[in-house]
mmCIF file of C-alpha atoms in Angstrom:
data_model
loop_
_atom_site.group_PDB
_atom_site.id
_atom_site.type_symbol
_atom_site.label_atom_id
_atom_site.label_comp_id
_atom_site.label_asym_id
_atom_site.label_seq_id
_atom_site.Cartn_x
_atom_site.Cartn_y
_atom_site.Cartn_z
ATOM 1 C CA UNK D 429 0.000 0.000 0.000
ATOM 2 C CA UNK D 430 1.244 3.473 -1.115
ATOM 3 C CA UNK D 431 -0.280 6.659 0.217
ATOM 4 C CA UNK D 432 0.457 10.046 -1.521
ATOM 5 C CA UNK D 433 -0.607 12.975 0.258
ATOM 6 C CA UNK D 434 -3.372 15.624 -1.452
ATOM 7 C CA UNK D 435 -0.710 18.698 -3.637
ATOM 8 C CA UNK D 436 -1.703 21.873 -2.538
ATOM 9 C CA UNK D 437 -3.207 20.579 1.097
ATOM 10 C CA UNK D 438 -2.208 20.190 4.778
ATOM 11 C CA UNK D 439 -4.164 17.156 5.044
ATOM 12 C CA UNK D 440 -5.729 13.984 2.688
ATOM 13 C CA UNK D 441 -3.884 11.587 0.693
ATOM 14 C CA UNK D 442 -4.181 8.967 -2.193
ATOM 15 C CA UNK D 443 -4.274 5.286 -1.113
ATOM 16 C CA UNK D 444 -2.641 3.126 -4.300
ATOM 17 C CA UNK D 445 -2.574 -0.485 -5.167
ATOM 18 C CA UNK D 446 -5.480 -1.318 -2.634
ATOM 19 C CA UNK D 447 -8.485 -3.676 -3.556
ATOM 20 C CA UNK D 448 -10.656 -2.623 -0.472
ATOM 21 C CA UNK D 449 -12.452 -6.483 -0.350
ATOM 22 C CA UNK D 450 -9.319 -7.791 -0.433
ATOM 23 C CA UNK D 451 -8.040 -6.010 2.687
ATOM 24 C CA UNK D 452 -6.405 -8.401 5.555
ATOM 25 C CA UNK D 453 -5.530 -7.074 8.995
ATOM 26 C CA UNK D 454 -2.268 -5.054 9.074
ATOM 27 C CA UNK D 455 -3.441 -4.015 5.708
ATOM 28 C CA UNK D 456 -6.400 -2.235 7.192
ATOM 29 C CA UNK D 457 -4.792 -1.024 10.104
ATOM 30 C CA UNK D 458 -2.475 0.674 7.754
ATOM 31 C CA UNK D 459 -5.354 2.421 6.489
ATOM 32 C CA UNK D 460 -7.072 2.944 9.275
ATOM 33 C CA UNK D 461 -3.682 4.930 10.924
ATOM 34 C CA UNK D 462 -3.568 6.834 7.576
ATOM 35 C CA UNK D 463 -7.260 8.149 7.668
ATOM 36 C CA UNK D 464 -6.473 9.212 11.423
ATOM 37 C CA UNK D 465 -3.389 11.004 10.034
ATOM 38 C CA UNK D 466 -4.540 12.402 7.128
ATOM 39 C CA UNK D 467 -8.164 12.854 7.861
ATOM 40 C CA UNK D 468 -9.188 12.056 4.061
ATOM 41 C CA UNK D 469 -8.407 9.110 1.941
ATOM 42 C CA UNK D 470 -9.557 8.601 -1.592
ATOM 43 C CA UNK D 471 -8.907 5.288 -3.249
ATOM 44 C CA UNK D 472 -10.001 4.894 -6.993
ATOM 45 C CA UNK D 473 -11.024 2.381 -9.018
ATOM 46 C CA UNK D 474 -13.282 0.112 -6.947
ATOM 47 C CA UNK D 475 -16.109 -2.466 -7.684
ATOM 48 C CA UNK D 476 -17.987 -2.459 -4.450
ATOM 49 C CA UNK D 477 -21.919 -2.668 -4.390
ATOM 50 C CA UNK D 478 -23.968 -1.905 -0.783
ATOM 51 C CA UNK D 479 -22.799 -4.805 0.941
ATOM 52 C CA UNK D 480 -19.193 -4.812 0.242
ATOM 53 C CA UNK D 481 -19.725 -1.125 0.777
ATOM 54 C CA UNK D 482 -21.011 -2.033 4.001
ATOM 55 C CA UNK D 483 -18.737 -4.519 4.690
ATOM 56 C CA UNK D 484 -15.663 -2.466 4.439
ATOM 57 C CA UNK D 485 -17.538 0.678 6.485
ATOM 58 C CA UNK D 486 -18.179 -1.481 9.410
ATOM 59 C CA UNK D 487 -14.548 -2.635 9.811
ATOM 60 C CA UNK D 488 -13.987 1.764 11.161
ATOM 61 C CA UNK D 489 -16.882 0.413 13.742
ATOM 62 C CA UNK D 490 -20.450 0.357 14.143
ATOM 63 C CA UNK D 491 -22.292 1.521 11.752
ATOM 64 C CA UNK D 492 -24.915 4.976 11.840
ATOM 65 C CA UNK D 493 -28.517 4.540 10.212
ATOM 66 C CA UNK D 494 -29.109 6.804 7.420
ATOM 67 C CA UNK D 495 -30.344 9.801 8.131
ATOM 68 C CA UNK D 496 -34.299 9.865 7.457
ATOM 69 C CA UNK D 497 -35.533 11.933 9.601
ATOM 70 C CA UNK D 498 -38.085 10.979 12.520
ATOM 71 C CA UNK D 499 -39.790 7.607 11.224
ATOM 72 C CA UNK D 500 -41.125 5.246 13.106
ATOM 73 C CA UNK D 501 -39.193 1.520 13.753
ATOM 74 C CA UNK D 502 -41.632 -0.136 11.528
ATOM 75 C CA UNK D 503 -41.122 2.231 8.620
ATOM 76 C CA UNK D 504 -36.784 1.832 9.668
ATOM 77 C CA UNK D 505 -37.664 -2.351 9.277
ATOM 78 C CA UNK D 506 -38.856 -2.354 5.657
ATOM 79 C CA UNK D 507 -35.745 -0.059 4.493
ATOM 80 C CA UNK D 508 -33.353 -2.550 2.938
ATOM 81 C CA UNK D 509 -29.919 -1.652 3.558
ATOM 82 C CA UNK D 510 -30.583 1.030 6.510
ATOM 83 C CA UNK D 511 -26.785 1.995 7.206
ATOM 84 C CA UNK D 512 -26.528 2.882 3.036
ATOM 85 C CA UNK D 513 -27.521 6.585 2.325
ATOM 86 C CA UNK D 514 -28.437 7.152 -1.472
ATOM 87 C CA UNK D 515 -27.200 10.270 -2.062
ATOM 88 C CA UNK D 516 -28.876 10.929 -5.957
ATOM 89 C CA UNK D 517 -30.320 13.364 -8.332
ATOM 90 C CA UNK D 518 -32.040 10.398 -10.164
ATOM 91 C CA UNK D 519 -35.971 10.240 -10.374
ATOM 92 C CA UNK D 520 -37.358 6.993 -11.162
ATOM 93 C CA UNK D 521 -41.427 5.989 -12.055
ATOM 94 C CA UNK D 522 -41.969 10.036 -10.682
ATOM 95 C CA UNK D 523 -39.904 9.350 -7.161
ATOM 96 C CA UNK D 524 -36.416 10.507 -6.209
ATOM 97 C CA UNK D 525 -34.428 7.347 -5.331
ATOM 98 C CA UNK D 526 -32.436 9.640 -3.300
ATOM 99 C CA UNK D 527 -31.604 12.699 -0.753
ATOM 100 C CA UNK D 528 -29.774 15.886 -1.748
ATOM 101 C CA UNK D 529 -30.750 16.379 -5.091
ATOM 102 C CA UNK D 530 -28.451 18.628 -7.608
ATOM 103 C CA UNK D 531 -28.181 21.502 -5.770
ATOM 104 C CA UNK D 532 -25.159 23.044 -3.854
ATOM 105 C CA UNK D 533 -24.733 21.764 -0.189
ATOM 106 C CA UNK D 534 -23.061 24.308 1.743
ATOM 107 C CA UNK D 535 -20.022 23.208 4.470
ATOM 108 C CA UNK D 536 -21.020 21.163 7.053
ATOM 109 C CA UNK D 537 -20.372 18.556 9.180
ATOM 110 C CA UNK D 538 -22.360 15.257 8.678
ATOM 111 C CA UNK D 539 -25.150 14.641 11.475
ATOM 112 C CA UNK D 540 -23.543 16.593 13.961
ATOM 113 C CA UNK D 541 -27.088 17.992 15.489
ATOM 114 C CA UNK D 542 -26.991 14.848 16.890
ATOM 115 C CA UNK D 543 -25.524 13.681 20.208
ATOM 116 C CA UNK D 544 -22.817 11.935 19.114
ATOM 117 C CA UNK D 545 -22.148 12.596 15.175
ATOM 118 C CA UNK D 546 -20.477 10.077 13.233
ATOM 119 C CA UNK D 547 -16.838 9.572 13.239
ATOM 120 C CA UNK D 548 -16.343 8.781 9.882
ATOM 121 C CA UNK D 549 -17.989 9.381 6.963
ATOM 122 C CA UNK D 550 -17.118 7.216 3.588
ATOM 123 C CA UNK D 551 -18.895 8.159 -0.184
ATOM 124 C CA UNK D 552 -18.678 5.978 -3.029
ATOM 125 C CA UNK D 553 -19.459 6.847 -6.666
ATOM 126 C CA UNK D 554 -21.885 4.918 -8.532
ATOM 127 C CA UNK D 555 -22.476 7.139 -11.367
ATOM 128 C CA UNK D 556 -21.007 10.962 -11.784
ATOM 129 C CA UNK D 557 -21.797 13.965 -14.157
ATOM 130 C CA UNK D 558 -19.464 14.762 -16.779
ATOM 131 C CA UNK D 559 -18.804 17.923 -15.000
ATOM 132 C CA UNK D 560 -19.665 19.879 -11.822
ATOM 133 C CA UNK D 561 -20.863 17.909 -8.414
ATOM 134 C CA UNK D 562 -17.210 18.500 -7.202
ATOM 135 C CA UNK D 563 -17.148 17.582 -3.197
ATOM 136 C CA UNK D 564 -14.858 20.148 -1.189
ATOM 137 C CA UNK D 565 -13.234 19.400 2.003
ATOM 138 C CA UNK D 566 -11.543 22.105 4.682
ATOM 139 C CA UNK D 567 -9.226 21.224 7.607
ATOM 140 C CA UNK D 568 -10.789 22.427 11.034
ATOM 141 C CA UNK D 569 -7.442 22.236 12.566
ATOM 142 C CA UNK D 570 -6.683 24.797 10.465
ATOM 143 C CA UNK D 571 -9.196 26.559 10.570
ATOM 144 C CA UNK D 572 -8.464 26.724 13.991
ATOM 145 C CA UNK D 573 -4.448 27.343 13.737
ATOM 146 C CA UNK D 574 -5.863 30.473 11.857
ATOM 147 C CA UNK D 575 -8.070 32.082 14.320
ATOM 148 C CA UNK D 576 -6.425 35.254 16.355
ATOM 149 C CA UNK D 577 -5.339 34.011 20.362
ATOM 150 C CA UNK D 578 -8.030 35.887 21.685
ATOM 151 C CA UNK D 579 -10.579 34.856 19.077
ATOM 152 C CA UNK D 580 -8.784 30.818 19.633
ATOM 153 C CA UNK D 581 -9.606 31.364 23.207
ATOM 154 C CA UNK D 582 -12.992 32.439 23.249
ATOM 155 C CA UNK D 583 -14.074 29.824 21.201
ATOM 156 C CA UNK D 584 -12.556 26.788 23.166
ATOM 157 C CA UNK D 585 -15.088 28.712 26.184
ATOM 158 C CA UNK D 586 -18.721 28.247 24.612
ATOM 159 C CA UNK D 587 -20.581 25.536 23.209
ATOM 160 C CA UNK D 588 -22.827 25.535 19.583
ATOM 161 C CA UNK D 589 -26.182 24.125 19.424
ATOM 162 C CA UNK D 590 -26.427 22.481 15.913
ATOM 163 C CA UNK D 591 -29.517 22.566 13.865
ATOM 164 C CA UNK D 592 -31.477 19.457 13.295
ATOM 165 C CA UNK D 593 -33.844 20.931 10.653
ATOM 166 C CA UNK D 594 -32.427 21.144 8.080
ATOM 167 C CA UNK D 595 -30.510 19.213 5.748
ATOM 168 C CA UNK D 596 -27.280 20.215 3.829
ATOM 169 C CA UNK D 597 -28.873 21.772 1.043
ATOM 170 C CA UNK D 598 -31.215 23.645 3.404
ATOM 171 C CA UNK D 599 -34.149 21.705 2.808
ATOM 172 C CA UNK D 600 -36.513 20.787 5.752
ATOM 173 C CA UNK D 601 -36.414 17.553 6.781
ATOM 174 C CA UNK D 602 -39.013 15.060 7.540
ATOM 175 C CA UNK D 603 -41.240 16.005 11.009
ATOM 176 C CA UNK D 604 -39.454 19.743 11.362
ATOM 177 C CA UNK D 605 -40.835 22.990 10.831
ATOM 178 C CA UNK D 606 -38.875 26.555 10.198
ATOM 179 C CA UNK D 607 -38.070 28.841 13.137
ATOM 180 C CA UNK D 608 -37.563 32.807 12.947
ATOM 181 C CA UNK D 609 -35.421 32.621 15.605
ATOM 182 C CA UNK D 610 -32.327 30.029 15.921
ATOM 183 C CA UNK D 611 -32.521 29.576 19.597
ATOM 184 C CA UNK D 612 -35.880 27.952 18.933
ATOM 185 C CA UNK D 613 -34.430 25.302 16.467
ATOM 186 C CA UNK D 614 -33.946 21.652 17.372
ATOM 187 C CA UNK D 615 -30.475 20.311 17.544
ATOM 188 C CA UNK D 616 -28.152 18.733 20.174
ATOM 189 C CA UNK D 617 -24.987 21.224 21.645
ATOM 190 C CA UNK D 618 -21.524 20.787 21.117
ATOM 191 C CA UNK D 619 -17.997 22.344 22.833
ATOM 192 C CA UNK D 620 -17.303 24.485 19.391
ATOM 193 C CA UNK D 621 -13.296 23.119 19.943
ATOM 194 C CA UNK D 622 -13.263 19.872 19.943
ATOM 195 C CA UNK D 623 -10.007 17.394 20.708
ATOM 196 C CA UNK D 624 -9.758 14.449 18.603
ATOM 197 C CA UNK D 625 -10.050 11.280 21.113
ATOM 198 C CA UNK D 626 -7.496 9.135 19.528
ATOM 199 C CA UNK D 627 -5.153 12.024 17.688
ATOM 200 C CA UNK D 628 -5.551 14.098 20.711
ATOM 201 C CA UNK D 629 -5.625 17.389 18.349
ATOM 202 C CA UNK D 630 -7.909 20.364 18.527
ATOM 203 C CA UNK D 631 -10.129 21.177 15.805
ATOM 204 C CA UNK D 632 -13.366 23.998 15.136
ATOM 205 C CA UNK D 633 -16.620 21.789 15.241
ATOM 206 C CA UNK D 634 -19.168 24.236 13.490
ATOM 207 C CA UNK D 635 -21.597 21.958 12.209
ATOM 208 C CA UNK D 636 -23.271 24.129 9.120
ATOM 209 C CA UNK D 637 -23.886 27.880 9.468
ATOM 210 C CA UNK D 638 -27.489 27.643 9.248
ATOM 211 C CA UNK D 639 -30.046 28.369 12.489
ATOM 212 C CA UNK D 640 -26.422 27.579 14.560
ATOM 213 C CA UNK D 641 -27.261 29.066 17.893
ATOM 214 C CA UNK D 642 -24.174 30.299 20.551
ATOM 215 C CA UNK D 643 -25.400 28.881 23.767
ATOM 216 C CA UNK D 644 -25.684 31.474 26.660
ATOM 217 C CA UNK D 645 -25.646 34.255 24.750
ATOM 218 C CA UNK D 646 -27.994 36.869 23.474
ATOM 219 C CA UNK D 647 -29.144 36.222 19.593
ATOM 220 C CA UNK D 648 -26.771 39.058 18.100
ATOM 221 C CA UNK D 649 -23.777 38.170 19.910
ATOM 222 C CA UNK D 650 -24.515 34.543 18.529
ATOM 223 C CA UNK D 651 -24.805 36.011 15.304
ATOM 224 C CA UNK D 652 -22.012 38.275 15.518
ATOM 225 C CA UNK D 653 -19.526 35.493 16.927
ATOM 226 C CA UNK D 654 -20.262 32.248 14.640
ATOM 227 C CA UNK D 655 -19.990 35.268 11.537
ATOM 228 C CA UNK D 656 -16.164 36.040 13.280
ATOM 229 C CA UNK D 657 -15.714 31.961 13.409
ATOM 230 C CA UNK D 658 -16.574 31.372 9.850
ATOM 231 C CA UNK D 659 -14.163 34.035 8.024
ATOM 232 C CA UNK D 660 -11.007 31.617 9.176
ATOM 233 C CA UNK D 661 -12.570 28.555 7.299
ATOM 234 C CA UNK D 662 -11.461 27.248 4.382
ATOM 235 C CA UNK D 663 -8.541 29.328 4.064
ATOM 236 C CA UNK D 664 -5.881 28.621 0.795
ATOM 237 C CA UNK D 665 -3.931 25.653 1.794
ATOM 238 C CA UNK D 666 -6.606 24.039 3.954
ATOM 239 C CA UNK D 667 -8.894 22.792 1.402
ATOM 240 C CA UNK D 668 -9.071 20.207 -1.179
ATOM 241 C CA UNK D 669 -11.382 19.234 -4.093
ATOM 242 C CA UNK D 670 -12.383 15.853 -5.526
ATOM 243 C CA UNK D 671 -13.548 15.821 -8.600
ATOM 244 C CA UNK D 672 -15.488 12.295 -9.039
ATOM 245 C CA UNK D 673 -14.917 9.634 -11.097
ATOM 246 C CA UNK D 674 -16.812 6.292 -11.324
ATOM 247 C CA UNK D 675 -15.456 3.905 -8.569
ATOM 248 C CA UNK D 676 -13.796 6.640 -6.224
ATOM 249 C CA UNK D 677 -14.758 5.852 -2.492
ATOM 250 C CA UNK D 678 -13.523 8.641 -0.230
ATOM 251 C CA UNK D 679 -13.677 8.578 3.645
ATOM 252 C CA UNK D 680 -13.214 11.296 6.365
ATOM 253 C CA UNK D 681 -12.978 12.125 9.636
ATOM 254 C CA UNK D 682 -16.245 14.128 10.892
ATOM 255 C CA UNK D 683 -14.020 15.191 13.522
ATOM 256 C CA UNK D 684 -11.393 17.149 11.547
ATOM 257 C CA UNK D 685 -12.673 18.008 8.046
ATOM 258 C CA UNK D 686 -15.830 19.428 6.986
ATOM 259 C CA UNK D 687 -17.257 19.329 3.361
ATOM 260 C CA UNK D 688 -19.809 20.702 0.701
ATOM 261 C CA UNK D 689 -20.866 19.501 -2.478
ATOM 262 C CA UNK D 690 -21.013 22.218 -5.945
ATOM 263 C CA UNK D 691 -24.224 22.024 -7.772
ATOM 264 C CA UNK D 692 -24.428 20.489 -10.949
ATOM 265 C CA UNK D 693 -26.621 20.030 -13.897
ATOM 266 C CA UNK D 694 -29.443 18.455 -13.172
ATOM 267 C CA UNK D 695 -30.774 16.699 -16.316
ATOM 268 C CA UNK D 696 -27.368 14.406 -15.077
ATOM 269 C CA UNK D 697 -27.444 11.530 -13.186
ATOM 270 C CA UNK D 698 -25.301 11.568 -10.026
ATOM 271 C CA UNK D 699 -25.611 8.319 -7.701
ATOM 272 C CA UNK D 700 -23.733 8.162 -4.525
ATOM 273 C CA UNK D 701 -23.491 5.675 -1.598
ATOM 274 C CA UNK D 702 -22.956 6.854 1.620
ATOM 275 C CA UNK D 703 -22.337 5.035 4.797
ATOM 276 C CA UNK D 704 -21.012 6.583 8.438
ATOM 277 C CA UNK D 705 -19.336 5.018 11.318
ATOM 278 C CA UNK D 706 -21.168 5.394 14.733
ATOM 279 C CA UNK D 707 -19.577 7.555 17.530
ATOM 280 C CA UNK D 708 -20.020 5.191 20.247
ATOM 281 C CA UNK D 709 -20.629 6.501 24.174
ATOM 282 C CA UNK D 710 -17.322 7.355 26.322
#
């Protein structure tokens, strides 16, 4: 196995000559020590369908159900393959077979309005537009590194309650309603600096920008504060951009990295599988 870090970026890397079915033990704990060093790892050129997909997620841990909102366990039962998000554009017989659409999904951090977000997150591409649908990553310990002392310091002080309502694209999801006012939103709180439990670094955990709420303080301050936060992320340097080709599976740390996804055209088909490793309890 041959990694090759990402030109141009303080974190990510290539993985080469890796079939990942075919992985044995000290093969995958090679790649599981490069993901926690490198935070994003893109190997090309696999054949995987939702089970090997699956397969391969589950060896980071325990796996996360897909996100679908608040549905009942009866409705989660007849969901075949509940740990595989389709992430698509694709309507078939007048029904998306996916989430997210073609539009642009802003930076964010996958499921973190809820208690404990996944750790990892891993995307595979089924089928990709000729152009366009690039996914962007940003280091958070760099986005960090670049805040101002005081600025460092007052963050590492006051927690961020993360919206729930919303997907990445803004869109409502199931069982939610819009707020006027981001203190009323739904979402779980989170230390905004976060230390990595097994890299013991410190990295910004924003979430997404939308409805984020700072807790404790009054709504303009929020405002005012998360606005200050955001101006030192994605800075040159700490940001990278995959541009998709059929059989790329990419994985990265929740923790560390956050992403967004450009818009594309949307009389193309884009069909992603997603899976994400569960944060289990302390």
């Amino acid at each position: 196995m041959q990694t090759i870090p990402f030109e141009g970026a303080s974190f990510g890397a290539d993985v080469l000559d890796v079939e990942i079915g075919a992985l044995d033990e000290a093969a995958f704990a090679e790649v599981h020590a490069a993901w926690l060093d490198r935070a994003v790892l893109r190997f090309r050129d696999q054949r995987l369908d939702r089970e090997a997909l699956q397969t391969f997620s589950q060896r980071f841990g325990p796996l996360e159900y897909a996100p679908f909102g608040r549905i009942t366990p009866e409705e989660l039962a007849k969901i075949p393959h509940p740990y595989v998000t389709v992430i698509s554009n694709i309507v078939e017989n007048g029904r998306p077979i996916g989430g997210l659409g073609a539009a642009e999904a802003k930076w964010h951090t996958d499921m973190s309005y809820i208690e404990r977000p996944p750790t990892a997150s891993i995307l595979y591409a089924v089928e990709v537009p000729p152009v366009e649908g690039d996914t962007h990553y940003c280091s958070m310990i760099g986005a960090l590194e670049a805040l101002p002392a005081a600025l460092a310091e007052r963050a590492r002080q006051v927690r961020i309650k993360h919206d729930a309502a919303h997907d990445s694209i803004g869109k409502l999801r199931r069982g939610h309603r819009d707020v006027d006012d981001p203190r009323e939103a739904p979402g779980a709180y989170h230390p905004m600096v976060l230390r990595h439990p097994e890299t013991g670094r410190d990295a910004l955990y924003l979430g997404r920008r939308q409805d984020a709420y700072v807790d404790g303080l009054p709504l303009d301050e929020s405002e005012a504060l998360l606005d200050e936060i955001w101006r030192h992320v994605a800075l040159p340097g700490d940001t990278w951009t995959q541009q998709w080709r059929v059989g790329d599976l990419v994985i990265w740390d929740n923790r560390t990295v956050m992403h967004r996804r450009a818009a594309f055209d949307p009389n193309c088909r884009r069909l992603m599988l997603r899976t994400q490793v569960r944060q289990e309890a302390a």
